[in-house]
Amino acid sequence: MNWFRFLVVVSLSALAGAQAPASKEVEAAYPDAHALYLDLHENPELSGHETQTAAKLASRLRTLGYEVTEHVGGTGIVAILKNGAGPTVMLRTELDALPVEEKTSLSYASKVRAKDDSGRDVPVMHACGHDLHMASIVGTAAIMARSKNTWHGTLMLVGQPAEETISGAKAMLDDGFLKRLPKPDVAVALHVGNILPAGTVGIVPGVYNTNADSLRITIYGKGGHGAAPQTTVDPIVIAARTILTLQTIVSREVKPGELAIVTVGYIHAGTKNNIIPDQAELGLTVRTNKPEVRKQVLAAIARITKQEAEVAGARPQPLIDHYESTDLVYNDPALAERMKGALEAALGEDNVVIEEPITASEDFSYFVEQGIPGFYFSLGGADPEKLSQAKAAGTTLPSNHSPLFAPDADLALRTGITAEVAVLRGLLK
Ligand SMILES: [Zn+2]
Ligand SMILES: [Zn+2]
């Protein structure tokens, strides 16, 4: 998850310091879950390549008595535990890691390198905490399997590949997820981050995050000698003007107060200082939280891109490739309210925080779009002491995707398991 927090409101009482939720059943499941966490952290795999990761999860869940289906949408897995009549509740974890070189100096830091989809050799790190989500789900799975008297219905644990490329949920659905397997009545997921202290969880009723659209724009010019610009149409100059005009969409076209972000994350053009290249490529991410604003922003990008090329006499027209998109995650407000109660009972009222929406995105929304009500919540990951020091110094701890991202695993993993079990028991009644 692209985890830039937006207007997070945290109650001071929650930051005052949370204790590990100590319960016998969590302590019994913890050593295995923690061992899996260390193993997964040391052996991360890139999006769509999570073969060993999926196999480790599948084998553990089978041992716990779950019926496991592998290779759903690539490396995805679904583990089912039936326990009489009742609802079907899905709990999702992601499987993938990121092309990031770990710099945490932890004893279990990743030293893994792998080939990415374009064949480049890249470092790999669980820099988004998906290893913690997997360890948590396995701990939760053990507790639920050992306490069938506390719930009834069907528990469906989903290991989803390729969340970081916003493609894994769709791949699972395209592979017959809803046809081959029981359709969930509710879908649950959590995400760890460094904004909240470990020991706490955060809930956002309603709109949780943003729509995300990824665009690749190719501007075509006419190449030539850098000393003879009159013989060329310079795509770098057009790209530069386009980038600046794109900035006026949010500042001049979108109604003040509406959420919209247009970021040009890269510009690729040229090879040498005295050559004018024949094309330039821009990579954009667009975030919004209303369908009409999304439509407006995407239309404005297309209009501006075409017109800036037109002004320069560039031919052919620029190509706009809308290569990735996902809708926002919506938390059913009534469901969020019910789950708030379940989480407060398990973690203590002070350790459940109401948050504002964030401008990250997530393909969990693909499951919610299928008409499955969703509950997606935050898991505090920050070492409480380091977090208070950072706050006092006016700084922040390394965020998700940072080479230094290192959640307080002991506390966050225990809290993750406790929270998931509480939510599942709350739903499987
Ligand atoms: Zn991420
Ligand atoms: Zn993530």
XYZ file of C-alpha atoms and ligand atoms in Angstrom:
431
model
C 0.000 0.000 0.000
C 1.159 3.434 -0.852
C 0.865 4.501 2.720
C 0.867 8.277 2.858
C -1.379 9.224 5.701
C -3.827 12.043 5.280
C -5.104 13.932 8.302
C -4.737 11.182 10.806
C -6.414 11.997 14.053
C -5.137 10.051 16.971
C -6.436 10.386 20.462
C -3.728 11.103 22.978
C -4.934 8.426 25.287
C -4.220 5.837 22.596
C -0.700 7.156 22.206
C -0.075 7.063 25.918
C 1.169 3.507 25.496
C -0.467 0.244 24.851
C 0.228 -3.020 26.546
C 0.473 -6.285 24.672
C -2.914 -7.920 24.889
C -1.948 -10.932 26.949
C -4.256 -13.856 26.603
C -3.458 -17.519 26.968
C -4.712 -18.437 23.515
C -2.647 -15.692 21.838
C 0.467 -16.667 23.792
C -0.020 -20.289 22.719
C -0.242 -19.332 19.034
C 2.449 -16.653 19.173
C 5.738 -18.619 18.923
C 4.750 -20.281 15.623
C 3.388 -17.032 14.212
C 6.544 -15.164 15.211
C 8.823 -17.837 13.728
C 6.875 -17.572 10.475
C 7.223 -13.774 10.589
C 11.004 -13.973 10.861
C 11.184 -16.534 8.069
C 8.936 -14.519 5.737
C 10.785 -11.307 6.515
C 14.116 -12.873 5.638
C 12.758 -14.480 2.465
C 10.523 -11.950 0.709
C 9.190 -12.444 -2.829
C 8.085 -9.880 -5.417
C 4.478 -9.353 -6.575
C 3.223 -12.300 -8.603
C 6.230 -14.437 -7.647
C 5.126 -15.450 -4.136
C 5.518 -19.215 -4.693
C 7.517 -20.116 -1.557
C 5.509 -17.684 0.545
C 2.197 -19.175 -0.597
C 3.504 -22.725 -0.068
C 4.584 -21.908 3.513
C 1.164 -20.500 4.316
C -0.696 -23.347 2.622
C 1.266 -25.995 4.497
C 0.731 -24.369 7.892
C -2.976 -23.878 7.303
C -3.389 -27.472 6.124
C -1.668 -28.702 9.279
C -4.182 -26.673 11.293
C -7.035 -28.520 9.580
C -8.014 -26.021 6.889
C -9.021 -27.163 3.429
C -6.573 -25.291 1.196
C -6.927 -24.417 -2.497
C -3.703 -23.206 -4.087
C -2.894 -21.322 -7.314
C -6.011 -19.153 -7.295
C -5.183 -16.265 -9.636
C -1.514 -17.228 -9.824
C 0.029 -17.814 -6.402
C -3.126 -17.033 -4.398
C -4.406 -19.417 -1.732
C -7.767 -19.888 -0.036
C -8.042 -21.860 3.216
C -11.469 -22.837 4.475
C -12.580 -24.073 7.877
C -16.226 -25.056 8.130
C -17.874 -25.026 11.520
C -21.605 -25.563 11.129
C -24.308 -23.192 9.974
C -23.617 -19.473 9.904
C -22.092 -16.741 7.785
C -19.020 -17.070 5.579
C -16.360 -14.590 6.621
C -13.270 -13.890 4.571
C -10.029 -12.582 6.105
C -7.396 -11.471 3.628
C -3.628 -11.082 3.797
C -1.336 -9.984 0.994
C 1.628 -12.173 0.055
C 3.982 -9.820 -1.767
C 7.071 -7.792 -0.926
C 8.657 -4.779 -2.648
C 11.768 -3.985 -4.690
C 13.396 -2.109 -1.796
C 16.867 -2.620 -0.309
C 16.442 -3.207 3.413
C 18.496 -0.895 5.650
C 17.009 -1.698 9.055
C 20.106 -3.628 10.312
C 17.762 -6.085 12.020
C 19.270 -9.522 12.587
C 16.593 -10.972 10.292
C 16.864 -8.252 7.618
C 16.376 -9.378 4.042
C 19.426 -9.745 1.802
C 17.346 -11.181 -1.025
C 17.719 -10.046 -4.624
C 15.518 -11.222 -7.471
C 14.656 -10.544 -11.087
C 11.675 -8.267 -11.518
C 9.154 -8.581 -14.365
C 11.352 -6.557 -16.695
C 14.340 -8.806 -15.962
C 16.207 -6.327 -13.767
C 18.054 -7.581 -10.710
C 16.453 -5.819 -7.714
C 16.635 -6.025 -3.916
C 13.514 -7.372 -2.198
C 12.104 -6.425 1.193
C 8.872 -6.793 3.114
C 8.760 -2.995 3.411
C 4.969 -2.816 3.631
C 4.495 -5.252 6.514
C 2.689 -7.965 4.550
C 4.898 -10.498 6.375
C 3.287 -9.336 9.622
C -0.186 -9.704 8.100
C 0.615 -13.298 7.060
C 2.049 -14.223 10.443
C -1.003 -12.704 12.087
C -3.427 -14.655 9.917
C -1.642 -17.930 10.723
C -1.780 -17.157 14.453
C -5.457 -16.293 14.081
C -6.057 -19.482 12.081
C -4.586 -21.571 14.887
C -6.747 -19.940 17.554
C -9.935 -20.240 15.489
C -9.209 -23.912 14.758
C -8.649 -24.609 18.475
C -11.730 -22.761 19.672
C -14.565 -23.937 17.451
C -16.944 -23.669 20.411
C -16.607 -19.861 20.277
C -17.947 -19.372 16.723
C -19.916 -20.964 13.939
C -20.086 -20.564 10.185
C -17.376 -20.755 7.541
C -13.994 -19.116 7.933
C -12.218 -18.328 4.700
C -8.588 -17.200 4.870
C -7.284 -15.635 1.679
C -3.626 -15.172 0.749
C -3.736 -12.656 -2.086
C -0.775 -12.176 -4.416
C 0.387 -8.961 -6.073
C -1.325 -6.307 -3.957
C 1.491 -3.830 -4.596
C 0.811 -3.924 -8.332
C -2.988 -3.709 -7.765
C -3.470 -6.885 -9.784
C -3.757 -9.845 -7.405
C -7.347 -9.407 -6.205
C -8.561 -9.059 -9.780
C -6.531 -12.113 -10.815
C -8.180 -14.170 -8.049
C -11.665 -12.995 -9.053
C -10.922 -13.647 -12.741
C -9.834 -17.158 -11.770
C -13.300 -18.001 -10.446
C -12.804 -17.040 -6.791
C -16.547 -16.463 -6.350
C -17.643 -19.424 -8.473
C -15.338 -22.159 -7.221
C -15.437 -21.153 -3.553
C -18.166 -20.061 -1.130
C -19.112 -16.387 -1.574
C -18.164 -14.471 1.586
C -20.859 -12.513 3.442
C -18.218 -10.155 4.818
C -14.595 -9.479 3.869
C -12.041 -8.340 6.452
C -8.460 -7.124 6.141
C -6.018 -5.063 8.152
C -2.874 -3.083 7.397
C 0.041 -2.307 9.659
C 1.647 1.135 9.637
C 3.894 3.386 11.699
C 1.390 6.150 12.459
C -0.371 4.393 15.316
C 1.570 2.787 18.170
C 1.724 -0.993 18.336
C -0.969 -2.235 20.684
C -3.651 -0.126 19.002
C -5.919 -0.406 15.977
C -7.596 2.314 13.896
C -11.021 2.337 12.291
C -12.370 4.549 9.507
C -16.148 4.191 9.031
C -17.261 4.864 5.428
C -14.706 5.865 2.774
C -11.347 4.503 3.964
C -8.980 5.477 1.162
C -8.881 6.718 -2.425
C -9.519 5.684 -6.003
C -6.165 5.217 -7.710
C -5.435 5.566 -11.424
C -2.039 4.980 -13.013
C -1.341 6.643 -16.348
C 1.576 6.385 -18.746
C 1.699 9.301 -21.181
C 3.911 9.185 -24.267
C 4.506 12.517 -25.966
C 5.748 12.258 -29.541
C 8.063 14.895 -31.028
C 10.604 14.927 -33.803
C 14.174 14.099 -32.865
C 17.311 15.792 -34.115
C 20.526 17.625 -33.261
C 20.521 19.623 -30.038
C 22.204 22.459 -31.923
C 19.502 22.549 -34.619
C 16.232 22.813 -32.665
C 14.531 24.403 -35.688
C 14.583 20.968 -37.367
C 12.892 19.246 -34.431
C 9.777 19.187 -32.279
C 11.194 18.914 -28.764
C 9.140 16.476 -26.631
C 11.064 17.438 -23.476
C 9.826 21.028 -23.665
C 6.288 19.776 -24.336
C 6.560 17.377 -21.385
C 7.771 20.169 -19.109
C 4.863 22.430 -20.097
C 2.414 19.553 -19.758
C 3.595 18.768 -16.227
C 3.141 22.372 -15.137
C -0.302 22.698 -16.732
C -1.386 19.406 -15.106
C -0.762 21.104 -11.751
C -3.597 23.533 -12.503
C -6.200 20.741 -12.515
C -6.273 20.485 -8.727
C -5.568 24.166 -8.055
C -7.872 25.720 -10.717
C -10.416 23.164 -11.951
C -11.426 20.937 -9.051
C -13.793 22.485 -6.527
C -11.867 23.607 -3.423
C -12.307 21.077 -0.645
C -12.650 18.065 -2.932
C -9.870 15.517 -2.654
C -7.735 15.235 -5.783
C -4.053 14.472 -6.303
C -2.191 14.525 -9.614
C 1.421 13.422 -9.241
C 3.898 13.011 -12.071
C 6.227 10.430 -10.545
C 8.689 10.172 -13.405
C 9.709 11.680 -16.690
C 11.846 9.614 -19.038
C 13.322 11.171 -22.143
C 16.580 11.512 -23.984
C 20.005 9.905 -23.889
C 22.555 12.675 -24.471
C 22.839 16.427 -23.959
C 23.134 17.308 -27.655
C 20.342 15.097 -28.950
C 16.712 16.138 -28.969
C 14.809 12.850 -28.478
C 11.745 11.914 -30.487
C 9.576 11.086 -27.485
C 9.116 11.602 -23.750
C 7.239 9.452 -21.259
C 5.498 10.606 -18.066
C 4.212 8.351 -15.281
C 1.265 9.656 -13.261
C -0.684 8.601 -10.229
C -4.106 10.138 -9.681
C -6.033 9.871 -6.387
C -9.620 10.929 -5.767
C -12.453 9.879 -3.482
C -15.562 10.674 -5.551
C -16.509 9.202 -8.937
C -17.418 12.582 -10.456
C -14.113 14.151 -9.391
C -12.246 11.133 -10.735
C -13.975 11.540 -14.117
C -13.284 15.280 -14.156
C -9.571 14.895 -13.338
C -8.955 12.116 -15.866
C -10.738 14.114 -18.586
C -8.687 17.213 -17.745
C -5.438 15.244 -17.970
C -6.400 13.976 -21.437
C -7.447 17.450 -22.609
C -4.303 19.203 -21.344
C -1.950 16.529 -22.659
C -3.476 16.684 -26.142
C -3.627 20.472 -26.256
C -0.037 21.013 -25.102
C 1.149 18.713 -27.903
C -1.134 20.524 -30.340
C 0.286 23.921 -29.351
C 3.795 22.640 -30.201
C 2.676 21.102 -33.481
C 3.642 17.622 -32.313
C 2.461 14.606 -34.298
C 1.033 12.060 -33.716
C -1.162 12.906 -30.726
C 0.185 11.774 -27.335
C -0.734 8.291 -26.175
C -2.401 8.016 -22.757
C -2.240 4.506 -21.363
C -4.505 4.032 -18.295
C -2.750 0.864 -17.235
C -3.819 0.362 -13.609
C -6.752 1.446 -11.513
C -8.561 0.544 -8.350
C -11.589 1.902 -6.552
C -11.573 3.193 -3.024
C -12.199 0.828 -0.103
C -15.507 1.494 1.592
C -16.120 0.389 5.167
C -19.768 -0.350 5.771
C -20.507 2.119 8.637
C -22.855 -0.204 10.562
C -20.344 -3.024 10.288
C -17.515 -0.705 11.387
C -19.545 0.324 14.426
C -20.169 -3.309 15.405
C -16.521 -4.209 14.949
C -15.434 -1.197 16.982
C -17.287 -2.726 19.913
C -15.685 -6.136 19.375
C -12.208 -4.589 19.151
C -12.723 -2.410 22.216
C -13.756 -5.452 24.219
C -10.587 -7.289 23.157
C -8.007 -4.479 23.245
C -9.459 -1.913 25.633
C -11.344 1.233 24.634
C -8.234 3.424 24.625
C -6.556 1.185 22.088
C -9.220 1.565 19.401
C -8.882 4.848 17.540
C -11.214 6.479 15.012
C -9.133 7.757 12.079
C -9.716 10.018 9.087
C -9.559 8.576 5.545
C -6.121 8.174 3.971
C -4.835 8.778 0.446
C -3.435 5.310 -0.033
C -5.045 2.729 -2.297
C -5.627 -0.991 -2.154
C -7.088 -3.647 -4.398
C -9.121 -5.102 -1.509
C -11.781 -2.873 -3.113
C -12.163 -5.468 -5.885
C -13.671 -7.873 -3.343
C -15.938 -5.168 -1.888
C -17.118 -4.268 -5.419
C -18.502 -7.778 -5.779
C -21.193 -6.815 -3.283
C -19.311 -8.159 -0.254
C -19.468 -5.687 2.670
C -15.941 -4.899 3.780
C -14.199 -4.042 7.027
C -10.629 -2.820 6.505
C -8.816 -1.481 9.549
C -5.377 -0.243 10.610
C -2.991 -2.023 12.903
C -0.581 0.133 14.881
C 3.006 -0.906 14.166
C 5.171 1.802 15.729
C 7.343 1.093 18.740
C 5.389 3.221 21.278
C 8.540 4.700 22.833
C 10.162 5.567 19.495
C 6.878 7.061 18.350
C 6.637 9.382 21.372
C 10.288 10.408 20.884
C 9.627 11.145 17.218
C 6.522 13.168 18.102
C 8.420 15.135 20.721
C 11.146 15.868 18.157
C 8.571 16.853 15.527
C 9.580 14.036 13.173
C 7.940 10.843 11.933
C 9.051 7.221 11.926
C 9.959 5.588 8.571
C 6.725 4.879 6.706
C 5.672 1.786 4.795
C 7.836 1.248 1.672
C 10.843 2.841 3.397
C 14.086 0.780 3.542
C 13.953 1.500 7.288
C 10.359 0.352 7.888
C 10.476 -1.896 10.955
C 7.277 -2.432 12.927
C 7.421 -3.409 16.592
C 6.715 -7.009 15.667
C 6.272 -8.444 19.171
C 3.533 -6.049 20.149
C 1.975 -5.511 16.697
C 1.785 -9.221 15.902
C 0.128 -10.047 19.227
C -2.295 -7.170 18.689
C -2.970 -8.241 15.095
C -3.873 -11.766 16.164
C -6.015 -10.529 19.075
C -7.839 -8.057 16.816
C -8.469 -10.547 14.015
C -9.811 -13.177 16.396
C -12.092 -10.583 18.016
C -13.426 -9.424 14.644
C -13.965 -12.971 13.372
C -15.753 -14.048 16.534
C -17.840 -10.881 16.294
C -18.890 -11.804 12.776
C -19.152 -15.573 13.067
C -22.054 -15.636 15.462
Zn 2.566 -1.274 0.160
Zn 0.719 -2.945 1.969
